[in-house]
CSV table of C-alpha atoms in Angstrom, one decimal:
chain,number,residue,atom,x,y,z
A,184,MET,CA,-2.9,25.2,-24.9
A,185,ALA,CA,-0.7,24.6,-27.9
A,186,ALA,CA,-2.2,21.2,-28.2
A,187,GLY,CA,-5.7,22.7,-28.7
A,188,GLY,CA,-6.9,22.7,-25.1
A,189,MET,CA,-8.8,25.4,-23.3
A,190,ALA,CA,-8.0,26.9,-19.9
A,191,SER,CA,-9.9,29.3,-17.6
A,192,ALA,CA,-8.8,31.0,-14.4
A,193,ASP,CA,-10.7,31.5,-11.2
A,194,MET,CA,-9.8,33.7,-8.2
A,195,SER,CA,-12.2,32.1,-5.7
A,196,ASP,CA,-11.1,31.8,-2.1
A,197,ILE,CA,-11.4,28.0,-1.5
A,198,SER,CA,-11.5,28.5,2.2
A,199,ASP,CA,-15.0,29.7,1.6
A,200,TRP,CA,-17.1,26.5,1.4
A,201,SER,CA,-19.7,28.0,-0.9
A,202,ALA,CA,-17.1,29.6,-3.2
A,203,ALA,CA,-15.4,26.2,-3.6
A,204,GLN,CA,-18.7,24.5,-4.4
A,205,ALA,CA,-19.5,27.3,-7.0
A,206,LEU,CA,-16.0,26.8,-8.5
A,207,VAL,CA,-16.6,23.2,-9.2
A,208,SER,CA,-20.1,23.8,-10.5
A,209,GLY,CA,-18.8,26.5,-12.8
A,210,ILE,CA,-16.0,24.2,-14.2
A,211,CYS,CA,-18.5,21.5,-15.0
A,212,ALA,CA,-20.9,24.0,-16.7
A,213,GLN,CA,-18.1,25.5,-18.7
A,214,HIS,CA,-16.1,22.4,-19.7
A,215,GLY,CA,-18.8,19.8,-19.6
A,216,ARG,CA,-17.3,17.5,-17.0
A,217,LEU,CA,-14.6,17.2,-14.3
A,218,ASP,CA,-12.1,14.3,-14.6
A,219,ILE,CA,-9.1,15.4,-12.4
A,220,LEU,CA,-8.9,17.5,-9.3
A,221,VAL,CA,-5.5,18.6,-7.9
A,222,ASN,CA,-5.6,20.2,-4.5
A,223,ASN,CA,-2.4,22.3,-4.7
A,224,ALA,CA,-3.4,25.5,-3.0
A,225,GLY,CA,-1.5,25.9,0.3
A,226,ILE,CA,0.0,28.5,2.7
A,227,SER,CA,2.5,28.2,5.5
A,228,ARG,CA,3.1,30.5,8.5
A,229,SER,CA,5.9,29.7,10.9
A,230,GLY,CA,5.4,29.9,14.7
A,231,LEU,CA,6.0,28.0,17.8
A,232,LEU,CA,3.4,26.9,20.3
A,233,GLY,CA,3.0,29.7,22.8
A,234,ASP,CA,3.4,32.3,20.1
A,235,LEU,CA,0.5,31.4,17.8
A,236,GLY,CA,-2.7,33.3,17.2
A,237,GLU,CA,-6.1,32.0,16.3
A,238,ALA,CA,-5.8,33.6,12.9
A,239,ASP,CA,-2.7,31.4,12.2
A,240,TRP,CA,-4.7,28.3,12.8
A,241,ASP,CA,-7.8,29.5,10.9
A,242,ARG,CA,-6.0,30.6,7.8
A,243,GLN,CA,-3.7,27.6,7.4
A,244,PHE,CA,-6.4,25.0,8.1
A,245,GLY,CA,-8.9,27.1,6.1
A,246,VAL,CA,-6.8,27.0,2.9
A,247,ASN,CA,-4.8,23.8,3.3
A,248,VAL,CA,-7.5,21.5,4.7
A,249,LYS,CA,-11.0,23.0,4.5
A,250,GLY,CA,-10.4,24.3,1.0
A,251,ALA,CA,-9.3,20.8,-0.2
A,252,THR,CA,-12.2,19.2,1.5
A,253,ALA,CA,-14.7,21.6,0.1
A,254,LEU,CA,-13.5,20.9,-3.5
A,255,ILE,CA,-13.5,17.2,-3.0
A,256,ASP,CA,-17.0,17.4,-1.6
A,257,ALA,CA,-18.2,19.5,-4.5
A,258,ALA,CA,-16.6,17.1,-7.0
A,259,ALA,CA,-18.2,14.1,-5.3
A,260,ARG,CA,-21.6,15.7,-5.6
A,261,GLN,CA,-21.1,15.9,-9.3
A,262,TRP,CA,-19.8,12.4,-9.7
A,263,ARG,CA,-22.5,10.8,-7.6
A,264,THR,CA,-25.0,11.7,-10.3
A,265,GLN,CA,-23.0,10.0,-13.0
A,266,ALA,CA,-22.0,6.4,-13.9
A,267,PRO,CA,-18.7,5.2,-12.4
A,268,THR,CA,-15.8,6.5,-14.6
A,269,PRO,CA,-12.0,6.6,-14.1
A,270,ARG,CA,-11.2,9.9,-12.5
A,271,ALA,CA,-8.4,11.1,-10.2
A,272,ILE,CA,-7.8,13.4,-7.2
A,273,VAL,CA,-4.3,14.3,-6.1
A,274,ASN,CA,-3.9,16.1,-2.8
A,275,ILE,CA,-0.6,17.9,-2.3
A,276,SER,CA,0.8,17.0,1.1
A,277,SER,CA,4.4,17.5,2.4
A,278,PRO,CA,7.2,15.6,4.0
A,279,ALA,CA,6.4,17.7,7.1
A,280,GLY,CA,3.1,15.9,7.3
A,281,PRO,CA,4.3,12.4,8.4
A,282,HIS,CA,7.3,13.9,10.1
A,283,PRO,CA,6.4,17.3,11.6
A,284,ILE,CA,9.1,19.9,12.3
A,285,PRO,CA,9.1,23.1,14.3
A,286,PRO,CA,8.6,26.0,13.7
A,287,ILE,CA,6.0,24.9,11.1
A,288,GLY,CA,4.0,22.7,13.4
A,289,LEU,CA,0.6,24.0,12.2
A,290,TYR,CA,1.6,23.6,8.5
A,291,SER,CA,2.8,20.1,9.3
A,292,ALA,CA,-0.6,19.3,10.9
A,293,THR,CA,-2.5,20.5,7.8
A,294,LYS,CA,-0.4,18.3,5.6
A,295,ALA,CA,-0.9,15.3,7.9
A,296,ALA,CA,-4.6,16.0,7.7
A,297,MET,CA,-4.3,15.9,3.9
A,298,ALA,CA,-2.8,12.5,4.0
A,299,ALA,CA,-5.6,11.2,6.3
A,300,LEU,CA,-8.3,12.9,4.1
A,301,THR,CA,-6.7,11.1,1.1
A,302,MET,CA,-7.0,7.7,2.7
A,303,SER,CA,-10.6,8.3,3.7
A,304,ALA,CA,-11.7,9.8,0.4
A,305,ALA,CA,-10.1,6.9,-1.5
A,306,GLN,CA,-12.4,4.5,0.3
A,307,GLU,CA,-15.5,6.6,-0.1
A,308,LEU,CA,-15.0,7.4,-3.8
A,309,ALA,CA,-13.7,4.0,-5.0
A,310,PRO,CA,-17.3,2.9,-6.0
A,311,LEU,CA,-17.4,5.9,-8.3
A,312,GLY,CA,-14.2,5.0,-10.1
A,313,VAL,CA,-12.3,7.8,-8.5
A,314,ARG,CA,-8.7,7.2,-7.4
A,315,VAL,CA,-7.4,9.5,-4.6
A,316,ASN,CA,-3.7,9.9,-3.8
A,317,ALA,CA,-1.5,12.4,-2.0
A,318,LEU,CA,1.8,13.7,-3.3
A,319,SER,CA,4.6,14.8,-0.9
A,320,PRO,CA,7.2,16.7,-2.9
A,321,ILE,CA,10.4,18.4,-2.0
A,322,ALA,CA,10.5,21.1,-4.6
A,323,ARG,CA,11.2,24.8,-5.1
A,324,THR,CA,8.0,26.8,-4.8
A,325,ARG,CA,7.0,30.2,-3.6
A,326,LEU,CA,6.8,28.9,0.0
A,327,ILE,CA,10.6,28.6,-0.1
A,328,GLU,CA,10.9,32.4,-0.4
A,329,LYS,CA,10.1,32.6,3.4
A,330,ALA,CA,12.4,29.7,4.4
A,331,PRO,CA,15.7,30.3,6.2
A,332,GLN,CA,18.4,31.6,4.0
A,333,ALA,CA,20.4,28.4,4.1
A,334,VAL,CA,17.4,26.5,2.8
A,335,GLN,CA,16.9,29.0,0.0
A,336,GLU,CA,20.5,28.6,-1.1
A,337,MET,CA,20.4,24.8,-0.9
A,338,MET,CA,17.3,24.7,-3.1
A,339,ALA,CA,18.3,27.4,-5.5
A,340,ALA,CA,18.1,26.7,-9.3
A,341,ARG,CA,21.2,25.0,-10.7
A,342,GLU,CA,22.7,24.1,-14.1
A,343,GLY,CA,22.2,20.6,-15.3
A,344,TYR,CA,20.3,18.2,-13.1
A,345,ASP,CA,18.2,20.3,-10.7
A,346,PRO,CA,16.7,18.0,-8.0
A,347,PHE,CA,14.5,20.8,-6.6
A,348,ALA,CA,12.9,21.8,-10.0
A,349,PRO,CA,9.1,21.5,-9.6
A,350,ASP,CA,8.9,19.8,-13.0
A,351,HIS,CA,9.9,16.5,-11.3
A,352,ALA,CA,6.8,16.6,-9.0
A,353,ALA,CA,4.6,17.6,-11.9
A,354,ARG,CA,5.6,14.5,-13.9
A,355,LEU,CA,4.7,12.2,-10.9
A,356,LEU,CA,1.5,14.1,-10.4
A,357,LEU,CA,0.6,13.5,-14.1
A,358,CYS,CA,1.3,9.8,-13.7
A,359,LEU,CA,-1.1,9.6,-10.8
A,360,CYS,CA,-3.8,11.2,-12.9
A,361,LEU,CA,-3.6,8.7,-15.8
A,362,PRO,CA,-6.7,6.6,-16.3
A,363,ASP,CA,-4.8,3.3,-15.8
A,364,ALA,CA,-2.8,4.5,-12.7
A,365,ARG,CA,-3.1,1.6,-10.2
A,366,PHE,CA,-2.6,3.5,-6.9
A,367,THR,CA,-5.3,4.9,-4.7
A,368,GLY,CA,-5.2,5.9,-1.0
A,369,ARG,CA,-1.4,6.2,-1.1
A,370,LEU,CA,1.1,8.9,-0.2
A,371,LEU,CA,4.0,9.2,-2.5
A,372,GLY,CA,6.9,11.5,-2.2
A,373,CYS,CA,9.5,12.8,-4.6
A,374,ARG,CA,12.7,14.7,-4.7
A,375,GLY,CA,14.2,15.2,-8.2
A,376,ASP,CA,14.1,11.8,-9.9
A,377,GLU,CA,13.7,10.0,-6.6
A,378,VAL,CA,10.2,8.6,-5.9
A,379,TYR,CA,9.1,7.3,-2.5
A,380,LEU,CA,6.1,5.4,-1.3
A,381,TYR,CA,5.1,6.0,2.3
A,382,ARG,CA,3.7,3.1,4.4
A,383,PRO,CA,0.5,3.9,6.3
A,384,TRP,CA,0.5,4.1,10.1
A,385,SER,CA,0.6,0.6,11.5
A,386,ALA,CA,-0.1,-0.7,15.1
A,387,ASP,CA,3.1,-2.7,15.2
A,388,TYR,CA,3.1,-3.4,19.0
A,389,ARG,CA,0.4,-4.9,21.2
A,390,LEU,CA,-0.1,-5.3,25.0
A,391,ASP,CA,-2.9,-7.0,26.8
A,392,ASN,CA,-3.7,-8.0,30.4
A,393,GLY,CA,-5.4,-11.3,29.6
A,394,GLY,CA,-8.9,-9.9,29.4
A,395,ALA,CA,-8.7,-8.1,32.8
A,396,PRO,CA,-8.6,-4.4,33.6
A,397,TRP,CA,-5.1,-3.0,34.1
A,398,THR,CA,-4.0,-1.5,37.3
A,399,ILE,CA,-2.1,1.8,36.9
A,400,SER,CA,1.1,0.3,38.2
A,401,ALA,CA,0.9,-2.8,36.0
A,402,LEU,CA,0.1,-0.7,32.9
A,403,GLU,CA,2.9,1.6,33.7
A,404,GLN,CA,5.3,-1.3,33.9
A,405,ALA,CA,3.9,-2.9,30.7
A,406,LEU,CA,4.3,0.4,28.8
A,407,GLY,CA,8.0,0.3,29.8
A,408,SER,CA,8.4,-2.6,27.4
A,409,LEU,CA,7.5,-0.6,24.4
A,410,PRO,CA,10.1,1.3,22.5
A,411,GLN,CA,10.3,5.1,22.9
A,412,GLN,CA,11.5,5.5,19.4
A,413,ASP,CA,11.5,3.6,16.1
A,414,MET,CA,13.9,4.0,13.2
A,415,CYS,CA,12.2,5.5,10.2
A,416,TRP,CA,13.1,6.8,6.8
A,417,MET,CA,12.5,10.5,6.4
A,418,MET,CA,12.4,12.5,3.2
A,419,THR,CA,14.8,15.5,3.5
A,420,ALA,CA,16.3,18.0,1.1
A,421,ASP,CA,19.4,15.9,1.2
A,422,GLY,CA,17.5,12.7,0.2
A,423,LEU,CA,16.3,9.8,2.3
A,424,VAL,CA,17.7,9.7,5.8
A,425,GLU,CA,17.1,7.0,8.4
A,426,GLN,CA,16.9,8.3,12.0
A,427,PRO,CA,15.0,7.7,15.2
A,428,TRP,CA,11.5,9.1,15.6
A,429,PRO,CA,10.0,10.8,17.5
A,430,PRO,CA,12.6,12.8,19.5
A,431,THR,CA,12.6,12.0,23.2
A,432,THR,CA,14.9,14.6,24.7
A,433,LEU,CA,13.1,16.7,27.4
A,434,GLY,CA,14.3,19.8,29.1
């Protein structure tokens, strides 16, 4: 605001579809137009399968996914009435999206959904001049307050270079919002000064039966030729780590 800008706050519950629509309409009415949308609202509730309640699902998906979708939909309604103009949407995902971890499986699923929504929205809104990307940061936020004590201590503020300061993610977010940013439909990650670009899911392996239906026994044998795991690079609080994925140990 020191540069002469204007800000306004809104306490709408974005998990309410009509409230999210009204929020965007109000912004356009008050400020004249909408150029950038950042879907940063999110909540997390820990819980393992077998211990979850319907409310856990409804609330996390309501805020993390439905809320973001409602705001993107509302923005698209505005932009479809206007000439194509460079605009940007950034959806906040998480390293837990592409690589889910217990006991935050539901949260992981919402963040994977954000990545998929990003890829779809990027295709839909490209004709309007809108770039849509997702950002997967490892940073110190209020969600860390409910993390295990060891995680809180590891990500605590420190003197000098602080890899978990949220300012690092904010700078990358701003770059993605610049009018001449060249990415769309991408998931980028960051930890401190480290920036990562995720590759999209890829069907790397193929089987076929020569145009004939498989028998169960033949298909079972053929599936045995596929790897149970692949080596992948994962964003962690310690940096980039290569390890096999997914886990295969049972029992």
